[in-house]
Coordinates of C-alpha atoms in Angstrom, one line a residue:
X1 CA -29.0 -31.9 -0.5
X2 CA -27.7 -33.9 2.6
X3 CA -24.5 -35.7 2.2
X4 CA -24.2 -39.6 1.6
X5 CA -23.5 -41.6 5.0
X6 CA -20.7 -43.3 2.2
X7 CA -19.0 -40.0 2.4
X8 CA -19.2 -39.7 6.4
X9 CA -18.0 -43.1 6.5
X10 CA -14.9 -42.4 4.2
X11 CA -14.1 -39.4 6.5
X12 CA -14.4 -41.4 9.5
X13 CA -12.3 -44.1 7.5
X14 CA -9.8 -41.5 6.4
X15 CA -9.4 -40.3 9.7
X16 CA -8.6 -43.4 11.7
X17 CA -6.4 -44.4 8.8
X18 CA -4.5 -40.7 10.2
X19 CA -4.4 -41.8 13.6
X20 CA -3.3 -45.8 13.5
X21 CA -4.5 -48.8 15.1
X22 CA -3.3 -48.3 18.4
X23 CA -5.6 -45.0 18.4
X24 CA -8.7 -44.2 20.2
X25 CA -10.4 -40.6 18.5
X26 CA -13.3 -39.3 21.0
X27 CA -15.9 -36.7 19.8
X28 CA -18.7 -35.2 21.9
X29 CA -22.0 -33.7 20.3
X30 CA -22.5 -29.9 21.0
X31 CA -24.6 -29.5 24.5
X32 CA -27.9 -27.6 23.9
X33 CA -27.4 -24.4 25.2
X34 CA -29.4 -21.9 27.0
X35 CA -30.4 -18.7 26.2
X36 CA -32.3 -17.6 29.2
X37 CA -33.9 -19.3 32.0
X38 CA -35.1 -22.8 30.1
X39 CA -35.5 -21.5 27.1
X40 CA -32.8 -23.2 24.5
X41 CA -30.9 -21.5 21.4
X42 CA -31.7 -23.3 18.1
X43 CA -29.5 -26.4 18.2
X44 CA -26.5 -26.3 16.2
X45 CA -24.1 -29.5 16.2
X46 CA -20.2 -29.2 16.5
X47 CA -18.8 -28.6 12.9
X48 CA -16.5 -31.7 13.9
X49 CA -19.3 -33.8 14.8
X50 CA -21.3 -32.9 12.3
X51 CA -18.5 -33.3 9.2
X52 CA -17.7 -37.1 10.9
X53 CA -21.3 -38.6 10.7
X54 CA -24.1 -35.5 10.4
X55 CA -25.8 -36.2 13.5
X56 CA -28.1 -33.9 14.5
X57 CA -28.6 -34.4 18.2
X58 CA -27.1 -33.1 21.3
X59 CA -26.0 -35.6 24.5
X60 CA -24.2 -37.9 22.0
X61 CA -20.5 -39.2 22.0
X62 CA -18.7 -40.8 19.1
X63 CA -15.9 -43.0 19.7
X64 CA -13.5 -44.1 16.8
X65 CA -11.8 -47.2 17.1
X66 CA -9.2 -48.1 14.3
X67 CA -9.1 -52.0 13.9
X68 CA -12.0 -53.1 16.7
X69 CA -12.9 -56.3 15.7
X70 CA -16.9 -55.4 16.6
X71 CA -16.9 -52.2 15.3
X72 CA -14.8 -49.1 14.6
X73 CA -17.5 -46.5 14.6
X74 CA -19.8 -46.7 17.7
X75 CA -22.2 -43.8 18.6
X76 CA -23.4 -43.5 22.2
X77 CA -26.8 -41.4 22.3
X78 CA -29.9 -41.4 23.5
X79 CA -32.3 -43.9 23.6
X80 CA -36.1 -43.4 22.0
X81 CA -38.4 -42.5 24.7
X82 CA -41.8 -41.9 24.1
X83 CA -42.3 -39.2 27.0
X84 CA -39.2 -37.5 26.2
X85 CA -40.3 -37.0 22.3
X86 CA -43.9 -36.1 23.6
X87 CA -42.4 -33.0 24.2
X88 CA -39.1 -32.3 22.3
X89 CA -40.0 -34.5 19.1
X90 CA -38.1 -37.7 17.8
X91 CA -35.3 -38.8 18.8
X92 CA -32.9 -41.0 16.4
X93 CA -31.9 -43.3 18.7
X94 CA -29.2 -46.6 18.8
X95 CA -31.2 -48.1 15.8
X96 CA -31.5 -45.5 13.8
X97 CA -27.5 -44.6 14.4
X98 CA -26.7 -47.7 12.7
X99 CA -29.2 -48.2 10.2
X100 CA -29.3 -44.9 8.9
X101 CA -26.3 -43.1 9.9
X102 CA -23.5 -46.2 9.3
X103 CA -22.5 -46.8 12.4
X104 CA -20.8 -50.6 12.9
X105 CA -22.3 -50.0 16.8
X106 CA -24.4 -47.9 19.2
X107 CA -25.4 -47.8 22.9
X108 CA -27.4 -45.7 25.3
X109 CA -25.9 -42.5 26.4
X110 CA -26.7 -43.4 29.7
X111 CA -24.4 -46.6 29.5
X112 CA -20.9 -44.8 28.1
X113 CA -19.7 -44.9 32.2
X114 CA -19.5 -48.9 31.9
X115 CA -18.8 -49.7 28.1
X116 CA -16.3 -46.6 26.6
X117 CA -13.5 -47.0 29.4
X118 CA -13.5 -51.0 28.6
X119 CA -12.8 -49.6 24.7
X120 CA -10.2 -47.3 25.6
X121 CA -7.8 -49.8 27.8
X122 CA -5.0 -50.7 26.0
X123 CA -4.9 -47.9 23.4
X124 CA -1.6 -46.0 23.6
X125 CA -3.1 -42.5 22.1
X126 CA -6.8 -40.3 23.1
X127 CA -7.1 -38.1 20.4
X128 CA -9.7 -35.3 21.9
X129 CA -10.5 -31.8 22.0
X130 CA -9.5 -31.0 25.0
X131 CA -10.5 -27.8 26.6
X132 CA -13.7 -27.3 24.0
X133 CA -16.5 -28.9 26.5
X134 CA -15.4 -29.1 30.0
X135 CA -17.7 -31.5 31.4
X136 CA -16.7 -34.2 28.3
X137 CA -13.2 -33.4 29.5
X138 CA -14.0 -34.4 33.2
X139 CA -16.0 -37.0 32.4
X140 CA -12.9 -38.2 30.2
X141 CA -10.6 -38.3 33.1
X142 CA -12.6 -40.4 35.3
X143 CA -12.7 -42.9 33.0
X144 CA -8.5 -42.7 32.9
X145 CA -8.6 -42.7 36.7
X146 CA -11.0 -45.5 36.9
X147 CA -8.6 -47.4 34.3
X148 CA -5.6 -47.0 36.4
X149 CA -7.5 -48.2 39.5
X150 CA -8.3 -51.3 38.2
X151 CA -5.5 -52.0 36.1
X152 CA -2.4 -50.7 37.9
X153 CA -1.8 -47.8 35.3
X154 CA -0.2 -50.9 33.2
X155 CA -2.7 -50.7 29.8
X156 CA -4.0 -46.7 29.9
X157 CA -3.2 -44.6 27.0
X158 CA 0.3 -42.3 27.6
X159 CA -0.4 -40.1 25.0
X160 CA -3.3 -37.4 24.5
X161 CA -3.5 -35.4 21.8
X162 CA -5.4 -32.8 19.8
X163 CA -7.7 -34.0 17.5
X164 CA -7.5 -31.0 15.5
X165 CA -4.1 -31.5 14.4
X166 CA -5.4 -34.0 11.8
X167 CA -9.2 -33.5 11.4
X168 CA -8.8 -29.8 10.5
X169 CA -6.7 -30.4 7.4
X170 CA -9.2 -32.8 6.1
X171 CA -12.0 -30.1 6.6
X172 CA -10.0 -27.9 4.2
X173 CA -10.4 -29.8 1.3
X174 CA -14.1 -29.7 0.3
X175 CA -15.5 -32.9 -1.6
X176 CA -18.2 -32.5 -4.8
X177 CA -21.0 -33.0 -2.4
X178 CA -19.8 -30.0 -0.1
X179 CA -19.4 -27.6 -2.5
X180 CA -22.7 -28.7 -3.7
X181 CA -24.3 -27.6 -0.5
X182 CA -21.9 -24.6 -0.1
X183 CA -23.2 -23.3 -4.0
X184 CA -26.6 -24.2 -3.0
X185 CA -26.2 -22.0 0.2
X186 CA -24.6 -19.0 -2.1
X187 CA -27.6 -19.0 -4.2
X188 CA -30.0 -18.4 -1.4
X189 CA -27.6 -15.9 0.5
X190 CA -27.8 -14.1 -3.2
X191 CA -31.7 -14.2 -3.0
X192 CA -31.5 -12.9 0.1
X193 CA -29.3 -9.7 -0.7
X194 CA -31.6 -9.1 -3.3
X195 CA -34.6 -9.4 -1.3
X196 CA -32.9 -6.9 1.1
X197 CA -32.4 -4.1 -1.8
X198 CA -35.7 -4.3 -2.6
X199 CA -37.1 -3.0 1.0
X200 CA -34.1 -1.0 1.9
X201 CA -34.9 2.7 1.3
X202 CA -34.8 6.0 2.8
X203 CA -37.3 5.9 6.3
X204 CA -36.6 2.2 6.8
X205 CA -34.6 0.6 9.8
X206 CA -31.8 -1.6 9.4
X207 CA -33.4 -4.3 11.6
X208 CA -36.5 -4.2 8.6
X209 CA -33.6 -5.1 6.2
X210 CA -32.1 -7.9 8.5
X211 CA -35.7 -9.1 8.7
X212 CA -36.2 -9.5 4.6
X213 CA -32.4 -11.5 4.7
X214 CA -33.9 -13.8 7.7
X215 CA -36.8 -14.4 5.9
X216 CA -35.6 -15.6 3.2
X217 CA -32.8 -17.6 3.8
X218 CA -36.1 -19.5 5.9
X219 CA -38.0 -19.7 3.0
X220 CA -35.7 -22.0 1.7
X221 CA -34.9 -24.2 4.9
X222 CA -31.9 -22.9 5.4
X223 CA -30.6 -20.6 8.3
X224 CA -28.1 -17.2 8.6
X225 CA -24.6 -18.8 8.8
X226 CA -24.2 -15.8 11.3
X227 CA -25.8 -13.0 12.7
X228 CA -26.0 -10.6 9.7
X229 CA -24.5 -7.0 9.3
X230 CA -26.6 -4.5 8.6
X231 CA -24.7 -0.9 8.8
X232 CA -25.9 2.5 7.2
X233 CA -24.0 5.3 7.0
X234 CA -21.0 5.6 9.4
X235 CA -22.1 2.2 11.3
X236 CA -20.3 1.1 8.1
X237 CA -17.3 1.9 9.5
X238 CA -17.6 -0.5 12.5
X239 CA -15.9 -3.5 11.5
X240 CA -18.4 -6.2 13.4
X241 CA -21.5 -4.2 13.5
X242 CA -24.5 -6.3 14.9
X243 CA -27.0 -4.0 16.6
X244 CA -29.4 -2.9 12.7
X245 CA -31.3 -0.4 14.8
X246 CA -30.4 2.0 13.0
X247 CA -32.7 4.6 10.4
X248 CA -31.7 4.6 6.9
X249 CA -31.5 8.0 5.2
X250 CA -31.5 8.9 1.2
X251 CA -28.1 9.4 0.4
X252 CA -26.3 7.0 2.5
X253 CA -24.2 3.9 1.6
X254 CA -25.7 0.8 3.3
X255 CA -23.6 -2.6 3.7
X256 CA -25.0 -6.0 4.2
X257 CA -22.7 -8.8 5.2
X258 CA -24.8 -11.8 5.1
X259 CA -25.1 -15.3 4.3
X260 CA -26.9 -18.8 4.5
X261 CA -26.4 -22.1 6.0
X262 CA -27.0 -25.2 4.2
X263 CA -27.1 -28.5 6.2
X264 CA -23.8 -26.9 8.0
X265 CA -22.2 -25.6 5.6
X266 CA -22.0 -21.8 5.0
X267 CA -21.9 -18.8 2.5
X268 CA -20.5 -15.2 3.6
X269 CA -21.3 -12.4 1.2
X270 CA -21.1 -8.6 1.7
X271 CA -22.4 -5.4 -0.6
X272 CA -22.3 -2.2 -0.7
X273 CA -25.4 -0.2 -2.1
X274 CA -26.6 3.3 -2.0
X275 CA -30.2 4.0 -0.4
X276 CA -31.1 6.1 -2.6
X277 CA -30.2 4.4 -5.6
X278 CA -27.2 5.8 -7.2
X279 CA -23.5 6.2 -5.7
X280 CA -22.7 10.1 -4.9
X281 CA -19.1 11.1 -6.7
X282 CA -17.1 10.4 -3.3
X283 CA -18.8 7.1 -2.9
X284 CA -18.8 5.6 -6.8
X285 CA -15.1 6.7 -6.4
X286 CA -14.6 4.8 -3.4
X287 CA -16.4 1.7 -4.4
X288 CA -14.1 1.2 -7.8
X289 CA -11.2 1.4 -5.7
X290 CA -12.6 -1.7 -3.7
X291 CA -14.2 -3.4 -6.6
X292 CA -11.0 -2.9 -8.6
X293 CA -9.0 -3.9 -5.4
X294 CA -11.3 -7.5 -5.1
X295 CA -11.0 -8.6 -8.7
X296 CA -7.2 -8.4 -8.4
X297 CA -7.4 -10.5 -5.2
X298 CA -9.6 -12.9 -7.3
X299 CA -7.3 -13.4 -9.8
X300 CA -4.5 -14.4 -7.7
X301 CA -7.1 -17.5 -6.0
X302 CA -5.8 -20.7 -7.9
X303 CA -3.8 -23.4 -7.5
X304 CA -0.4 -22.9 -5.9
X305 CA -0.4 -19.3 -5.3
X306 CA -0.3 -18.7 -1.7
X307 CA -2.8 -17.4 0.5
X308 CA -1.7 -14.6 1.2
X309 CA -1.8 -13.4 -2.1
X310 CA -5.0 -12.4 -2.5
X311 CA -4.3 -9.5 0.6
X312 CA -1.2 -8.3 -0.8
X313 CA -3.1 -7.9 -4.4
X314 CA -5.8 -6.0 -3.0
X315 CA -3.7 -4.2 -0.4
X316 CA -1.7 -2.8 -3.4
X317 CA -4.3 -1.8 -5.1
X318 CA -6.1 -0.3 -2.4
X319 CA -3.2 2.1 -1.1
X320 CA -2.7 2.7 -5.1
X321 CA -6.5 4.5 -4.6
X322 CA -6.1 6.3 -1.8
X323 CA -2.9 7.7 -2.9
X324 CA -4.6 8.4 -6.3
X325 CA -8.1 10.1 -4.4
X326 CA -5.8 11.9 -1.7
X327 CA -6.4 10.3 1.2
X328 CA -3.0 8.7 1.5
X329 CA -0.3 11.0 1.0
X330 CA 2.9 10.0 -1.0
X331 CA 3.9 7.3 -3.0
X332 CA 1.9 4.0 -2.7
X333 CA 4.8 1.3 -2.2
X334 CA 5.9 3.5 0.7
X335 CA 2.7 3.5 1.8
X336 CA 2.2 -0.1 1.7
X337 CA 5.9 -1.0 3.3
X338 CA 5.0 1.5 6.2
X339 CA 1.7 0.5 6.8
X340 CA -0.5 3.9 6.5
X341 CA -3.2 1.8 4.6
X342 CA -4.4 0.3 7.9
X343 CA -6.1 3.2 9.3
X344 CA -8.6 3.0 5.9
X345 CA -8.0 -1.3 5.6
X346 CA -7.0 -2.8 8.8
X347 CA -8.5 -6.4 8.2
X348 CA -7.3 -9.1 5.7
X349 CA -8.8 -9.7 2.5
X350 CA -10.1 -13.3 3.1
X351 CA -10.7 -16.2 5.6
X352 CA -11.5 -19.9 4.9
X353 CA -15.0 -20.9 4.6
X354 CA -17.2 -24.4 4.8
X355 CA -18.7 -25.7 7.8
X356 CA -17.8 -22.8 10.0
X357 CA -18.0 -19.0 8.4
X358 CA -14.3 -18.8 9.6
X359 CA -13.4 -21.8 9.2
X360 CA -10.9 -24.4 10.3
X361 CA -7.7 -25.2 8.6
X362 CA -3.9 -23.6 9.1
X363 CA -2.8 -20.3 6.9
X364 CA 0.6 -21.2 7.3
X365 CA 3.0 -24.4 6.8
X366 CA 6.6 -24.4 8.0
X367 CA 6.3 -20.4 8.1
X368 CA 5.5 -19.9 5.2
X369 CA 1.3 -18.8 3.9
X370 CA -0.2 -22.2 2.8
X371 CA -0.2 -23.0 -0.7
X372 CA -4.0 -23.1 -2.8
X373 CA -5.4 -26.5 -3.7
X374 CA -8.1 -27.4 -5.3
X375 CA -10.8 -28.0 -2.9
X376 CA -10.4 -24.9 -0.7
X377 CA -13.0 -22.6 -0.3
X378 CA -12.0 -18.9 0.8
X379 CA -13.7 -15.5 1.2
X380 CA -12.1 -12.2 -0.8
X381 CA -13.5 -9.3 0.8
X382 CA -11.2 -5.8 0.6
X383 CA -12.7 -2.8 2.0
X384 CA -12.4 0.7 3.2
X385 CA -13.8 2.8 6.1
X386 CA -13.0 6.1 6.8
X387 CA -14.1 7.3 10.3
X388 CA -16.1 9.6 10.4
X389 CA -14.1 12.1 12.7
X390 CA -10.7 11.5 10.5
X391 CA -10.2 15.3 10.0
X392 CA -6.9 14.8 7.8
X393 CA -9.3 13.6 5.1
X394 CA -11.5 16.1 3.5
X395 CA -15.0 15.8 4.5
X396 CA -16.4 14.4 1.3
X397 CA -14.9 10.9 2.1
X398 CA -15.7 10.5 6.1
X399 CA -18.2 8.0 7.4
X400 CA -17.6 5.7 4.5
X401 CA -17.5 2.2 4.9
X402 CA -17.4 -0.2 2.0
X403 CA -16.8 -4.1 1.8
X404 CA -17.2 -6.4 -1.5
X405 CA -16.9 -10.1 -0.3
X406 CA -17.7 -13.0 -2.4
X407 CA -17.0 -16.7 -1.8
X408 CA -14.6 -18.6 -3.9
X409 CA -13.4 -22.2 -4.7
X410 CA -10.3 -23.2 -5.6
X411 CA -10.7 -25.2 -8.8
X412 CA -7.8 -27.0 -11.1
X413 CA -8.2 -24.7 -13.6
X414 CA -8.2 -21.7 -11.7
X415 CA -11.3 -20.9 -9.0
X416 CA -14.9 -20.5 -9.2
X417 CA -16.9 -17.4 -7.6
X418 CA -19.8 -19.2 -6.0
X419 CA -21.4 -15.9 -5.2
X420 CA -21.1 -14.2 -8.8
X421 CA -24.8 -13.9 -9.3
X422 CA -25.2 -11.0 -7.0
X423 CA -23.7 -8.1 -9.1
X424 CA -20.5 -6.1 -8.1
X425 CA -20.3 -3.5 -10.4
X426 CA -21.5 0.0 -9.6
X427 CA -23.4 0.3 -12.8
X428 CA -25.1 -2.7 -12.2
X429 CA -26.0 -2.5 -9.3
X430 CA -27.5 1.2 -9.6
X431 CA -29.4 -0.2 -13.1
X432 CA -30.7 -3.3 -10.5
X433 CA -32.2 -0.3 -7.9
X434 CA -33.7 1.7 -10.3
X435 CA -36.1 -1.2 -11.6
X436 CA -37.4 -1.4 -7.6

């Protein structure tokens, strides 16, 4: 499922087209980091890093170079070392990084003090990310004091500049390959939700749930694209809730917001299921208020319709619910203008998705909500949650928390929900329970 290096090395190309010749882009590989004493977190690479050239290492720094005569691409990593891989594994190492991941050049980590400031005199622009990895950043200015010892200050780049500014916009638009990965990522985070209904009954724990998700996104060599949500009851209500400690009881709602990572590149789904296998009156008429509020946001998710579209569809027919059900008092539009939804909705409906779960690109040009094209990939996920200590509703609807979330592509027709095979629909989803 990996990507091509042709396609790394057409970003990479795209890129440095971006920037112009008189350019120098610098990149540094996510450190390993430490979860307690010397005991690492599973490696993850920058989703920069990783969408330039897929390398899967820490202690590595790319350096772009528009118009080098000996190479525009040049990796600086480590070298192989026999003692070192005794004990972590293999390295890729300087061959490797140019044989198998397209780099024009490569040289020892250990060497970028003497060789990357001799590449950087006479650019006039760094493009960086400054503030991201402090030590890179340090490291970064002794090589610009170093330059302006030895040459007077006369050939150092003047300008420094973020290298988000023009690498994020070319993350938003996802090539055939990426969506490839990100469908193939939807289809196990599907498996996995359904795996997860089938152990999640009355007398359980939410951590037993989270375990049948883990375990199957693994199955399939894949990994969570976060740490999954698993909230029974009134934990529902809690918009980030991460501590699945929880008992499940019969009669309670239970959400699961989970989803898998394929070689970087993630899924984000959330349902909304009853424990006990069918949705109490209160509940089903909750859920069709979301449901019905999601497939209006869907259908606003196609080419040049903005954004924020999708929010104010489901927004208005959210408060159109509540007003309906009682819980919102009056007429919906004022409702809406004044705000009152947020105490049952205060999220948006949606977030952009690919190699981070949130991930990068701007939601606004010139002040005004971006524009869909095809290529983007976005979440839709109304909800509702009514705390359960909200005495001005009556107490059939407190403690309810509900979220529908599904992944979608923007497509030149219209979009594509890459998460459709998990079912939405109350009645399907209670017909899919009873057969457990």
């Amino acid at each position: 499922m990996a990507l091509s290096p042709a396609e790394f090395a057409g970003r990479r190309r795209q890129l440095m087209d971006m920037a112009g010749d008189d350019a120098v882009l610098l990149l540094a590989a996510a450190p390993e980091r430490m979860r307690n004493a010397d005991a690492a977190w599973p490696y993850r690479q920058d989703s920069d890093f990783h969408y330039l050239c897929g390398w899967p290492e820490p202690a590595a720094v790319l350096a772009l170079l528009p118009g080098r005569q000996h190479g525009e691409a040049v990796m600086f990593c480590r070298e192989r070392d026999p003692e070192h891989e005794r004990w972590h594994g293999e390295s890729v190492g300087t061959e490797r990084a140019v044989a198998d991941f397209g780099m024009d050049d490569a040289f020892p980590i250990e060497d970028i003090d003497d060789i990357l400031p001799g590449m950087i005199e006479g650019r006039a622009r760094v493009y960086c990310h400054f503030g991201r990895e402090p030590e890179f950043d340090a490291q970064l200015m002794g090589w610009m004091r170093r330059l302006r010892q030895l040459r007077g200050g006369g050939v150092v780049p003047k300008e420094f500049a973020a290298l988000g500014h023009l690498l994020h916009d070319l993350r938003l638009y996802k090539s055939r390959g990426e969506l490839k990965l990100m469908r193939a990522a939807a289809v196990i985070a599907v498996e996995a939700h359904r795996a997860a209904w089938q152990v999640a009954r009355g007398g359980t724990h939410e951590y037993e749930v989270e375990a049948e998700l883990l375990r199957t996104i693994r199955r399939h060599g894949a990994v969570a694209s976060f740490a999954p949500t698993v909230a029974a009851g009134v934990n529902a209500c809690v918009m980030h809730y991460r501590a699945n400690r929880a008992p499940l009881h019969d009669g309670d709602l239970l959400l699961i917001d989970a989803g898998a990572e394929m070689d970087g590149y993630a899924s984000d789904i959330s349902r909304t299921f009853p424990l006990n296998g069918r949705y109490s009156t209160a509940q089903r008429a909750l859920y069709d208020v979301v449901l019905a509020a999601q497939q209006a946001a869907i259908a606003t998710v196609r080419p040049g319709q903005p954004f924020n579209a999708a929010h104010a569809a489901a927004v208005q027919v959210l408060t159109e619910g509540l007003c309906r059900l009682g819980l919102l008092k009056g007429d919906a539009d004022a409702a809406v203008a004044s705000g009152s939804y947020r105490r049952f909705f205060p999220a948006k409906t949606g977030h952009w998705l690919g190699l981070d779960v949130h991930d990068v690109g701007d939601y606004r040009v010139g002040g005004d909500s971006r524009l869909l094209e095809p290529g983007m990939v976005l979440t839709v996920e109304p909800g509702l949650y009514v705390a359960p200590d909200d005495l001005s509703v009556a107490e059939r609807w407190r403690g309810i928390g509900i979220r529908i979330e599904d992944d979608v592509a923007v497509t030149r027709e219209g979009n594509e929900v890459l998460s459709a095979a998990l079912p939405r629909g109350a009645d399907e989803i209670e017909a899919l329970l009873a057969m457990r």
